[in-house]
Coordinates of C-alpha atoms and ligand atoms in Angstrom, one line a residue:
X1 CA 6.6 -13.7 -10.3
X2 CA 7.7 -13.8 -13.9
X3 CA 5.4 -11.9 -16.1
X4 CA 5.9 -12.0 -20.2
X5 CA 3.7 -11.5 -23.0
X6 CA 3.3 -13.8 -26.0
X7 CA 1.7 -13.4 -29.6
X8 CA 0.2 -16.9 -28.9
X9 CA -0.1 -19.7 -27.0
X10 CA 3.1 -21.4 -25.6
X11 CA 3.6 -24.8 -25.7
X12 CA 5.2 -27.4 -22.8
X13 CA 3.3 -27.7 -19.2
X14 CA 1.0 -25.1 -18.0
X15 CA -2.6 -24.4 -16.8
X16 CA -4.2 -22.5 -19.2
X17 CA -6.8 -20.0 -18.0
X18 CA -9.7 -18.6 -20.3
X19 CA -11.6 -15.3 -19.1
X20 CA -15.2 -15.9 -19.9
X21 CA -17.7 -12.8 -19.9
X22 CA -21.7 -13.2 -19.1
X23 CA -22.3 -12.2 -22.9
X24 CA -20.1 -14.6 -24.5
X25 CA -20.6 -17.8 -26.4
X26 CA -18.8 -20.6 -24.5
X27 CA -17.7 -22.8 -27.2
X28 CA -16.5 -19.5 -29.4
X29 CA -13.9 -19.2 -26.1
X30 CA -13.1 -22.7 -26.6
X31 CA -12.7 -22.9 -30.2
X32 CA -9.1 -23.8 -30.1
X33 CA -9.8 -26.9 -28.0
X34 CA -10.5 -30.0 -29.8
X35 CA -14.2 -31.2 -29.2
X36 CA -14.0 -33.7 -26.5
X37 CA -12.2 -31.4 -24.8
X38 CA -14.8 -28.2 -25.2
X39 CA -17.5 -30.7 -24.4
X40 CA -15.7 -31.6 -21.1
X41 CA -15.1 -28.3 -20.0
X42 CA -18.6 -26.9 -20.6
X43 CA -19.9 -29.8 -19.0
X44 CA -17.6 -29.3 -15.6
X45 CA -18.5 -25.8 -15.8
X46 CA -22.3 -26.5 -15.8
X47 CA -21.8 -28.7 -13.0
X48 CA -19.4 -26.4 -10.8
X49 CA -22.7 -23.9 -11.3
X50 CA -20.2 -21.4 -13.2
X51 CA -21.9 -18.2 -13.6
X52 CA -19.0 -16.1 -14.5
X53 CA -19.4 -13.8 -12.2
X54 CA -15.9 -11.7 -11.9
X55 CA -13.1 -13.7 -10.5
X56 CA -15.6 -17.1 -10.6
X57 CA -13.0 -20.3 -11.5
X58 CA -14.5 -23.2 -12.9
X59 CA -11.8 -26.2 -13.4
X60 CA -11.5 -28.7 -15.7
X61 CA -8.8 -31.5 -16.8
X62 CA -8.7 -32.1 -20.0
X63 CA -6.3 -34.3 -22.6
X64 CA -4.0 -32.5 -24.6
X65 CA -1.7 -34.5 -26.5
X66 CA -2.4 -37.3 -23.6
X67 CA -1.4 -35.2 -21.0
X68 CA -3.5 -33.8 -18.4
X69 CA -3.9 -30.1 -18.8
X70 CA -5.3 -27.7 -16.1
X71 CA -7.9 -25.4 -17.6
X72 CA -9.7 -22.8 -15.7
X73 CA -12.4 -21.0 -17.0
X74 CA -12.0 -17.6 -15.2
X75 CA -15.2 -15.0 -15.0
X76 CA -15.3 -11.6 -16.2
X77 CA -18.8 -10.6 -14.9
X78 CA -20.9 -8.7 -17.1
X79 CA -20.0 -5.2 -15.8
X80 CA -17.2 -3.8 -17.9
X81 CA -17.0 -0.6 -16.2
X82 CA -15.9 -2.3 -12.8
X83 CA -13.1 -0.7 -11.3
X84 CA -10.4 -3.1 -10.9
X85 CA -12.2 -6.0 -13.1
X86 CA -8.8 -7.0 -14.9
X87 CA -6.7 -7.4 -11.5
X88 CA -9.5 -8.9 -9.3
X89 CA -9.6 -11.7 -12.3
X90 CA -5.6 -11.8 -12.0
X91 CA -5.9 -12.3 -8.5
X92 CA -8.5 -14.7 -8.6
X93 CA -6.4 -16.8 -10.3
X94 CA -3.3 -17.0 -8.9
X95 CA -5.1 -17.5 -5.2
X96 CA -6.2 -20.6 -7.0
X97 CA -2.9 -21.7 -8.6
X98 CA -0.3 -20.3 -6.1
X99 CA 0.1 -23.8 -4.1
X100 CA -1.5 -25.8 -7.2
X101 CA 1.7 -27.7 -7.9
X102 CA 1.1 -25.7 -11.4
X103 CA 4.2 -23.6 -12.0
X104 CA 3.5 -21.6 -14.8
X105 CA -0.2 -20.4 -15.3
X106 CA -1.0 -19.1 -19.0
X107 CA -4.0 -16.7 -19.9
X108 CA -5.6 -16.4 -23.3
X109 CA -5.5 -12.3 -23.3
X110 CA -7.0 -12.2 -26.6
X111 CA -9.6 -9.6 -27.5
X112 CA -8.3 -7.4 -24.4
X113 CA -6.4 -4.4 -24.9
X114 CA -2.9 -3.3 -23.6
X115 CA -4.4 -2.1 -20.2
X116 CA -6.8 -4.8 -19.4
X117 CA -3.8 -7.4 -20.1
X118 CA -1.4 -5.7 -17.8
X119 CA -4.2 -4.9 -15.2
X120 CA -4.8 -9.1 -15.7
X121 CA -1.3 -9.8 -14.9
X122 CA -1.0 -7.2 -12.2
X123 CA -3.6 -8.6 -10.0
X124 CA -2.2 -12.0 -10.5
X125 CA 1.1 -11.3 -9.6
X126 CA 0.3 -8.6 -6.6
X127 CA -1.9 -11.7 -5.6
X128 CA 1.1 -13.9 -5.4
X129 CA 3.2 -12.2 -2.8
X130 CA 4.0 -13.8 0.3
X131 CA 6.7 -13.6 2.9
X132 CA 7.5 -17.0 3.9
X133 CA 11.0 -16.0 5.2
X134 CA 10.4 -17.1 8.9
X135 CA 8.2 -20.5 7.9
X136 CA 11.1 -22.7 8.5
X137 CA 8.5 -25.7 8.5
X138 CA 6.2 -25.4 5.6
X139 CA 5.1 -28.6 4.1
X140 CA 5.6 -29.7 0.2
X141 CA 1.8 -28.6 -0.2
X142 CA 1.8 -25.3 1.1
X143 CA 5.3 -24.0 -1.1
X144 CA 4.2 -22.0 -3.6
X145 CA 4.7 -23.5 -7.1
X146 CA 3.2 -20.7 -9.4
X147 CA 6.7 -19.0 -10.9
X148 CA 5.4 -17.7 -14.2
X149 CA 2.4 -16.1 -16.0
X150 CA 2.0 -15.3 -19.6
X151 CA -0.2 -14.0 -21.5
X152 CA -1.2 -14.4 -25.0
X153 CA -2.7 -12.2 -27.7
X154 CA -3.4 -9.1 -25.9
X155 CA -3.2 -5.8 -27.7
X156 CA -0.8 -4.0 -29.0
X157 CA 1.5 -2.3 -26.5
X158 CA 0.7 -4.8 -23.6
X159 CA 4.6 -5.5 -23.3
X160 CA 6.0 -1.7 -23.1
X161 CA 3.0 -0.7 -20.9
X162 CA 3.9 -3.6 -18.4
X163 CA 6.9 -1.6 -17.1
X164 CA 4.7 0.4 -15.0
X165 CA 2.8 -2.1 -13.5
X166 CA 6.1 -4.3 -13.2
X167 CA 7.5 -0.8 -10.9
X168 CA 4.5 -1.0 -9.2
X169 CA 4.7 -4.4 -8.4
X170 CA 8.2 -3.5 -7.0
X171 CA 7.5 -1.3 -4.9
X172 CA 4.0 -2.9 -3.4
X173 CA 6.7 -5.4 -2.2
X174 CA 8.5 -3.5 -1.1
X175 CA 6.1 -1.7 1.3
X176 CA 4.4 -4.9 2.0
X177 CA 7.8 -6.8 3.0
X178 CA 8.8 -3.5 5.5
X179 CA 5.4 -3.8 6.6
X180 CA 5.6 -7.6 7.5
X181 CA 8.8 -7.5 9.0
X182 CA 8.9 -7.7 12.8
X183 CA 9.9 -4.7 15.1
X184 CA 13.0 -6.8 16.4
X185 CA 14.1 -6.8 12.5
X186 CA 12.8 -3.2 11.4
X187 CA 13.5 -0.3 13.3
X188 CA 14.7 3.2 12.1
X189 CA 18.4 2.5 11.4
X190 CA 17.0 -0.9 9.4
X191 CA 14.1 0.6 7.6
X192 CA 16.4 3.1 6.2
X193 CA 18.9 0.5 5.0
X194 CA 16.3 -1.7 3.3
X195 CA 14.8 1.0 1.7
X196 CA 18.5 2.4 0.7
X197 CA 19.3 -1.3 -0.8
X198 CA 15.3 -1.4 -2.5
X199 CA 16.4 2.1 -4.2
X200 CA 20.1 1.4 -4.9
X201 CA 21.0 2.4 -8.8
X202 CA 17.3 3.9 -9.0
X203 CA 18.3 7.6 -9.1
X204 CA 16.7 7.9 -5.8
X205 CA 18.6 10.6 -4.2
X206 CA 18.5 9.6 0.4
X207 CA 19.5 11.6 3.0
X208 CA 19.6 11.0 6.7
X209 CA 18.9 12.9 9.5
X210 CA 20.2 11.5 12.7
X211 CA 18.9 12.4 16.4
X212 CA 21.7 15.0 16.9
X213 CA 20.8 16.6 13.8
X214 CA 17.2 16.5 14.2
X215 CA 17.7 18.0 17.9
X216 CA 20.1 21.0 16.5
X217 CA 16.6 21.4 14.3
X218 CA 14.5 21.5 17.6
X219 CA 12.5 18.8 16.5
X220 CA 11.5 18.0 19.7
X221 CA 8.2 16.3 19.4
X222 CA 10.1 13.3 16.8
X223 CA 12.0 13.0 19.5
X224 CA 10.2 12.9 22.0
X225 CA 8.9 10.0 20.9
X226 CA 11.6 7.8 20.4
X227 CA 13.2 8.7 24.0
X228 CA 11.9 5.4 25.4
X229 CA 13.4 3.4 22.9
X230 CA 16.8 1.9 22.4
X231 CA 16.8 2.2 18.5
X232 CA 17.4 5.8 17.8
X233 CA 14.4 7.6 15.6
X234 CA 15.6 8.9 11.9
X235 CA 14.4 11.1 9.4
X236 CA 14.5 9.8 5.9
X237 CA 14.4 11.6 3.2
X238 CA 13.9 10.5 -0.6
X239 CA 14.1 12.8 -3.6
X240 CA 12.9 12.3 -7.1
X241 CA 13.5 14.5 -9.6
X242 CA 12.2 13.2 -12.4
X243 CA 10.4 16.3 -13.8
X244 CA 11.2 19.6 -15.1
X245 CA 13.9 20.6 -13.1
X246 CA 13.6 23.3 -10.3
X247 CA 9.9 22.5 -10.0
X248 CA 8.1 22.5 -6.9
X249 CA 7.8 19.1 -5.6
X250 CA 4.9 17.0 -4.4
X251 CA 6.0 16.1 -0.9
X252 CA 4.8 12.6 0.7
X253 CA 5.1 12.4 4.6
X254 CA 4.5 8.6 6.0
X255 CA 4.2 8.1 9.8
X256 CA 6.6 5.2 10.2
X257 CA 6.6 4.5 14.2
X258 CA 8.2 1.1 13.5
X259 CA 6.4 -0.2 17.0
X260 CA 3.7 1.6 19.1
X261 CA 3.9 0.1 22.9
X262 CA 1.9 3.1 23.5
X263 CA 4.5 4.4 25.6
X264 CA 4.1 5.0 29.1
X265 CA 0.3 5.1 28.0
X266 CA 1.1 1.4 27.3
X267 CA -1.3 -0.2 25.7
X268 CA -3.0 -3.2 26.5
X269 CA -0.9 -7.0 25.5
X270 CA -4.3 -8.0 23.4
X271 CA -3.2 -7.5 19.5
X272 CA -0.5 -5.3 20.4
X273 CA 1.8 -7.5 17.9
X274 CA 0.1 -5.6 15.5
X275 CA 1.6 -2.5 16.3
X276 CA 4.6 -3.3 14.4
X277 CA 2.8 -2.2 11.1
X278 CA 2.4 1.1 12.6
X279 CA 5.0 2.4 10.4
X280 CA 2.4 1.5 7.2
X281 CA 2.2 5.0 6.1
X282 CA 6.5 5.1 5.8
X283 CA 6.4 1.9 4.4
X284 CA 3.7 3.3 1.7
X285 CA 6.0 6.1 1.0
X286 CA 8.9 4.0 -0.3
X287 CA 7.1 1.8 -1.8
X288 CA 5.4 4.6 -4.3
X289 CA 9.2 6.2 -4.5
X290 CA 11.0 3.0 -5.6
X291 CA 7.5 2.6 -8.2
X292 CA 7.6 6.1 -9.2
X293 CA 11.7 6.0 -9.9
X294 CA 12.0 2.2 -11.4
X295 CA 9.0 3.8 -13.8
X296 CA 11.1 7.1 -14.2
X297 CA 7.8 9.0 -13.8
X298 CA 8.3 12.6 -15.2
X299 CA 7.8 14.3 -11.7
X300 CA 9.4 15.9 -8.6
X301 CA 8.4 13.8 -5.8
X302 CA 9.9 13.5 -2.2
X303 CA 9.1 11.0 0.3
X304 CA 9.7 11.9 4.1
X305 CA 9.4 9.2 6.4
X306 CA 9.0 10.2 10.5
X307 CA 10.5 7.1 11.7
X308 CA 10.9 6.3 15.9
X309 CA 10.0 3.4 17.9
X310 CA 7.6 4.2 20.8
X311 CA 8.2 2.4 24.1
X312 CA 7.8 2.8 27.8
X313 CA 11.6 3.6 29.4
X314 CA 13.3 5.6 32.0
X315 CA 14.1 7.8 29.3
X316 CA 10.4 8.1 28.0
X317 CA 8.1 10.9 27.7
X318 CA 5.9 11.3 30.4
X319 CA 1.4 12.1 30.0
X320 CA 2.3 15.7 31.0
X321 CA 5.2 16.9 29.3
X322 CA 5.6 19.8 27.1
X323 CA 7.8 19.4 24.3
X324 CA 8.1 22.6 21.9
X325 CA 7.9 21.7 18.2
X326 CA 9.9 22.5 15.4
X327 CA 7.5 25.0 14.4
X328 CA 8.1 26.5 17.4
X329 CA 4.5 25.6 18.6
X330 CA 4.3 24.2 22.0
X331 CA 2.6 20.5 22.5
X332 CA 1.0 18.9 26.1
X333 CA 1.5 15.2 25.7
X334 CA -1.4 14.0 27.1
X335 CA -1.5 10.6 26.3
X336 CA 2.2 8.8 24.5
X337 CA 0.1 6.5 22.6
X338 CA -0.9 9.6 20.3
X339 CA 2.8 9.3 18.9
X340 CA 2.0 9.5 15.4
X341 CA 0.9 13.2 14.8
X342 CA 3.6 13.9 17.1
X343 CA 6.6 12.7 14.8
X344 CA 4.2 14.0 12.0
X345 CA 4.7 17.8 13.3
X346 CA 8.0 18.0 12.7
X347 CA 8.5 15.8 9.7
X348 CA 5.7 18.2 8.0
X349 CA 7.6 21.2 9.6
X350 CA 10.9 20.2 8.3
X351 CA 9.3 19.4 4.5
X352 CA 7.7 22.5 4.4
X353 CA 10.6 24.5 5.1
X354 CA 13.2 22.9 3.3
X355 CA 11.3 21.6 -0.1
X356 CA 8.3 24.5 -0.3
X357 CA 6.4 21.2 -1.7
X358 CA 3.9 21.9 -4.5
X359 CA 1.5 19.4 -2.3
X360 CA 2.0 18.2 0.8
X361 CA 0.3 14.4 1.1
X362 CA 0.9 12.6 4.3
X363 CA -0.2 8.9 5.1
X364 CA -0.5 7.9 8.6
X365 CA -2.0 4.1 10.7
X366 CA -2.9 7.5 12.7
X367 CA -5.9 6.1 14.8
X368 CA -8.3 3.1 15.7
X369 CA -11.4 5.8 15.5
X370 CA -10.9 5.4 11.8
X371 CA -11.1 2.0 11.8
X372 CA -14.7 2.3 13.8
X373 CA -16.2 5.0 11.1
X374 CA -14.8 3.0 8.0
X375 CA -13.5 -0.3 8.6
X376 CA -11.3 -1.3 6.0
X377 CA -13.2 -0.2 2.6
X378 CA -11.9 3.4 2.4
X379 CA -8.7 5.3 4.3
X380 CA -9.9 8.5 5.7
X381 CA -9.1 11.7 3.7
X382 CA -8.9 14.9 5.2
X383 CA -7.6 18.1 2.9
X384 CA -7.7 22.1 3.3
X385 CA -7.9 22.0 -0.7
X386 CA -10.7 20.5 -2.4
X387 CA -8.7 20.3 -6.1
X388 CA -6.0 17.9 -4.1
X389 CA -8.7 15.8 -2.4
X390 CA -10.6 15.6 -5.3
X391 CA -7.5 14.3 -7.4
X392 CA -7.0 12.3 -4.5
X393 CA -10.1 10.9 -4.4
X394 CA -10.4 10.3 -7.5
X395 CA -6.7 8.6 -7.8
X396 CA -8.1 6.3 -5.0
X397 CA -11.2 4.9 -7.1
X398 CA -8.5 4.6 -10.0
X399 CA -6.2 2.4 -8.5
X400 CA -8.2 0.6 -6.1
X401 CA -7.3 2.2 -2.7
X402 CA -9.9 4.4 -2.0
X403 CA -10.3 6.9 0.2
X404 CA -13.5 8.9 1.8
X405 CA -13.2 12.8 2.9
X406 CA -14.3 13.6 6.2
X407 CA -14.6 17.3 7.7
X408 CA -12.4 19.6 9.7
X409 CA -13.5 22.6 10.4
X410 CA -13.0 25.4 13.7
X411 CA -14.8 23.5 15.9
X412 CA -13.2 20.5 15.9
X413 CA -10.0 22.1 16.1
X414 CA -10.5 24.0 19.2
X415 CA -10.7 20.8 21.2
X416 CA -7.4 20.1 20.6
X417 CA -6.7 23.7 22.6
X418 CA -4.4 23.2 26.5
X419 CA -4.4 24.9 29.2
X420 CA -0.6 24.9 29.6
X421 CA 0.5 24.7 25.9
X422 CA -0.3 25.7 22.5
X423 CA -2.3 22.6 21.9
X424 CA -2.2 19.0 23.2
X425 CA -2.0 15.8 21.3
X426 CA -5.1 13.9 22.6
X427 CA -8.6 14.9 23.5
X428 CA -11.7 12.6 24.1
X429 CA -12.4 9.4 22.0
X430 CA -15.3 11.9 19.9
X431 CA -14.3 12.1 16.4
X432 CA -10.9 11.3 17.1
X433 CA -9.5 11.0 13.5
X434 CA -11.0 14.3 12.8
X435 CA -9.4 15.9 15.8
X436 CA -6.1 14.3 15.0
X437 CA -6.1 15.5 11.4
X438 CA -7.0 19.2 12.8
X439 CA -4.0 18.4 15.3
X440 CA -1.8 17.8 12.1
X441 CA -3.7 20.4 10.4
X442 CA -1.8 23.4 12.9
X443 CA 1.4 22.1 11.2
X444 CA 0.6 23.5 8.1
X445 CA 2.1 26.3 7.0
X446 CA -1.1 28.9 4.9
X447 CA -0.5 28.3 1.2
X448 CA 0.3 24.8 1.0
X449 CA -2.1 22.1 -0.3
X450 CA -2.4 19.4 1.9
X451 CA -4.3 16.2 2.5
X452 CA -3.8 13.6 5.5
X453 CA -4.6 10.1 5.0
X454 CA -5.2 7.7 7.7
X455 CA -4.9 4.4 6.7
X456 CA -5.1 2.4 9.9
X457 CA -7.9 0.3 8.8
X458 CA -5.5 -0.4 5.3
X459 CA -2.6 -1.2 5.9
X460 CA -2.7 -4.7 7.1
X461 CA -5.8 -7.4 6.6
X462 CA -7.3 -10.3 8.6
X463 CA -8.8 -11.6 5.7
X464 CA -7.3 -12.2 2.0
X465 CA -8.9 -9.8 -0.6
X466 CA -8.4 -10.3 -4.9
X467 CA -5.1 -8.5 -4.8
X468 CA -3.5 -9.6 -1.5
X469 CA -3.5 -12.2 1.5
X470 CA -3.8 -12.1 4.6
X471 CA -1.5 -9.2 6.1
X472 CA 0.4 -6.6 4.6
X473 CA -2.0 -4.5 1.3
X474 CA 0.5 -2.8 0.4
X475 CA -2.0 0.4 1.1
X476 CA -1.1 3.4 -1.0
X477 CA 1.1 2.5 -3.4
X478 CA -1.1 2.3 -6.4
X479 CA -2.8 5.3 -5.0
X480 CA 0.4 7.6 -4.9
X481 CA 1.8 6.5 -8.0
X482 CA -1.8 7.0 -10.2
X483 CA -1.6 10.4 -8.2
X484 CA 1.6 11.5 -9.7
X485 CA 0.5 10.3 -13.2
X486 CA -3.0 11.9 -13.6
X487 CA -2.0 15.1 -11.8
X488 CA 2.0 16.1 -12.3
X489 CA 3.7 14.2 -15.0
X490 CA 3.5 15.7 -19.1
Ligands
BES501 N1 -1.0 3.5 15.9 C1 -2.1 3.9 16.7 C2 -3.4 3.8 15.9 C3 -3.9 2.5 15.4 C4 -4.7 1.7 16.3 C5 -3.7 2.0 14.2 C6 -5.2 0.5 15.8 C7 -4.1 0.8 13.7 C8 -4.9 0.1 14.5 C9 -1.9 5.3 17.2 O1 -0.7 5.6 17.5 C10 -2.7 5.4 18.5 O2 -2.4 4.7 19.4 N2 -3.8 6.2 18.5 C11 -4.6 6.4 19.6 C12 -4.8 7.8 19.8 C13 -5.4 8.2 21.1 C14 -4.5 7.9 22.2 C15 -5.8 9.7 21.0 C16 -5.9 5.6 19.4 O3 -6.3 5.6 18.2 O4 -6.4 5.0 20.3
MN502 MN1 -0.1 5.1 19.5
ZN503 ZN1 0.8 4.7 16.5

């Protein structure tokens, strides 16, 4: 989507859109329409029961010149302090427009400031990704149209602040698009080399390591994992040093099993197609590093992304086995279908020891217990620092992806104790996120700050929401990159 910013309104074809709040005088809004016109639209907009409430549309025709112009009275609620008003409005509108026929949707930004404008067009254009590659069959009427959006008379500084949100949009498609793509298209080797072309002339600095390497390393729960699978698993490694140089870096772990068969703990055919999104916490990872780097953010950031493919082979790991970490920590595998913290261990092993991170931040579609306590408002949070969860927290009800803390604690930790090994990787369905995150939690080293998210409940939807459709969010890349900017940039 083309975004621009204009001091007024352009001329030629367009829908025109006009944000409307409870307390404002309708025909002051429309004052630039002539008065057939403004009577028209308030009239339609009595009689589509337009109440303004936020992201309300009421939509009127009306003659410009004799030709028929769109115009959408958009609603801004009456709650200014809403987090996220500006983009729900954005995405409010392009859901309308996208397959209107309309190709280039203008917004009167006047009388909001730099932020509120770019928050406008952010929602509107995140709202307007879709991945259509595979739809060979789409009819004339459901092609998107929508190509452009500007907006005219917002504040000063709405155009050089848009180079964020313009990162951010690149790397939300990013994430989204690895996230979408079937496990026959992404797998390690794959990932890596769309996520090495997304970050190509970025500064982004990528190293590999490959099975042999990661064995040499004993990292023997990683691979463990990917025994069963044909497509070799891959660490990838990202490094942004955008900040003072030789400081300690904030370190972001995804969980990127690229598919989850569960193994020879296979699970059952029902909705296992959605198991290729397992790798949402990876795909979250480079999404913030390619937002972070196309926005140059002044920080040291490294993303590490666990990536393997878990499937039931010859070759696989058996319910049983003992692998020994790269810790050095010895794990039962109890159940293969509790992969993730297990290509987690050594991924958070390995970025301890080589990058003494600052933070340590990892993101994880870790289990479907956190899907039963929170659905899909809120990831799960779970921190051994309570300054890093609360910057988390907070980061979360900043950018829109928001997260709720649960407890670890002794007792839940103890449960993940075996009689054969140091620990196993799977203990009974009770508080099973929590249990996982202390599982993850003996992987990390005392000193370092670090917070787990499970998103397993984010990363993909059933249902379209104000800033995305159906399918991939795009889950934690606003979240990472508002982290960095509150808490270790200037
Ligand atoms: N990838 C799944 C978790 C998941 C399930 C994410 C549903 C999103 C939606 C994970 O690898 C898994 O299988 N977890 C098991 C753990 C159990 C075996 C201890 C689970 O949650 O059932
Ligand atoms: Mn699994
Ligand atoms: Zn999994």
């Amino acid at each position: 989507m083309k975004v621009s910013f204009a001091a007024t309104r352009p001329q030629g074809s367009h829908a025109l859109a006009i944000p409307v709040r409870s307390e404002d005088a309708l025909n002051h809004r429309l004052a630039d329409l002539d008065s057939a016109a403004r009577a028209l639209a308030e009239r339609s907009a009595e009689a589509q029961r337009f109440e303004r409430e936020i992201g309300a549309i009421a939509e009127t025709f009306i003659d410009e010149d004799g030709a028929a112009r769109r115009l959408l009275l958009v609603g801004y609620g009456a709650k200014q302090d809403e987090v996220a008003l500006h983009e729900r409005v954005g995405g409010a509108l392009t859901a309308k427009l996208l397959t209107s026929g309309e190709t280039k949707l203008v917004i009167d930004a006047r009388g909001l400031d730099a932020g509120a404008a770019c928050g406008l067009a952010f929602g509107a254009a995140a709202r307007s990704w879709r991945y259509d590659l595979y739809r060979t069959k789409l009819g004339r009427k459901q092609k998107p149209t929508l190509e452009e959006i500007v907006l005219f008379g917002a504040g000063e500084g709405a155009k050089k602040a848009w180079a964020a949100y313009d990162a951010m949009l690149d790397g939300l498609d990013l994430t989204r698009t690895l996230v979408t793509e079937p496990a026959n298209v992404i797998y390690p080797e794959s990932f890596i080399e769309r996520v090495r072309a997304a970050l190509d002339g970025t500064g982004v600095d990528i190293q590999v390591l490959d099975e042999k390497q990661m064995a040499k390393l004993g990292m023997n729960a990683l691979l463990g994992v990917g025994r069963g699978s044909a497509r070799p698993p891959r660490l990838l490694v990202m490094r942004w040093n955008g900040g003072t140089p030789g400081k300690k870096p904030v370190a972001l772990v995804g969980k990127g099993i690229t598919f989850d068969t569960g193994g020879i703990s296979i699970k059952p055919a029902q909705g296992m197609e959605a198991m290729k999104w397992d790798m949402g916490g990876a795909g979250a990872v480079a999404g913030a590093m390619l937002s972070l780097a196309k926005r140059k953010a002044k920080a040291n950031v490294v993303g590490v992304c666990a990536l393997a493919e878990n499937m039931p082979d010859g070759n696989a790991q058996r319910p049983g086995d003992v692998v020994t970490s790269m810790s050095g920590q010895t794990i039962e595998v109890i159940n293969t279908d509790a992969e993730g913290r297990l290509v987690l261990a050594d991924a958070m092993t390995w970025t301890q020891r080589e990058l003494k991170p600052a933070a340590m931040i990892d993101l994880a579609t870790l289990t479907g217990a956190m899907v039963i306590s929170l659905g899909h408002e809120y990831a799960g949070m779970f921190s051994n620092d309570d300054g890093l969860a609360d910057a988390l927290f907070n980061a979360g009800a900043a950018s829109g992806d928001k997260l709720w803390r649960l407890p670890m604690g002794e007792a839940y930790d103890r449960i993940m104790d075996s009689q054969i090994a140091d620990m196993k990787n799977s203990a009974s369905r009770e508080g099973g996120s929590i249990t996982a995150a202390c599982f993850l939690g003996r992987f990390v080293d005392e000193g370092v700050k670090w917070a787990h998210l499970d998103i397993a409940g984010m990363a993909w939807a059933d249902k379209a929401s104000h800033l995305y459709d159906k399918g991939a969010t795009g889950f934690g890349v606003a979240l990472l990159d508002r982290y960095i900017a509150a808490n270790h940039e200037g």
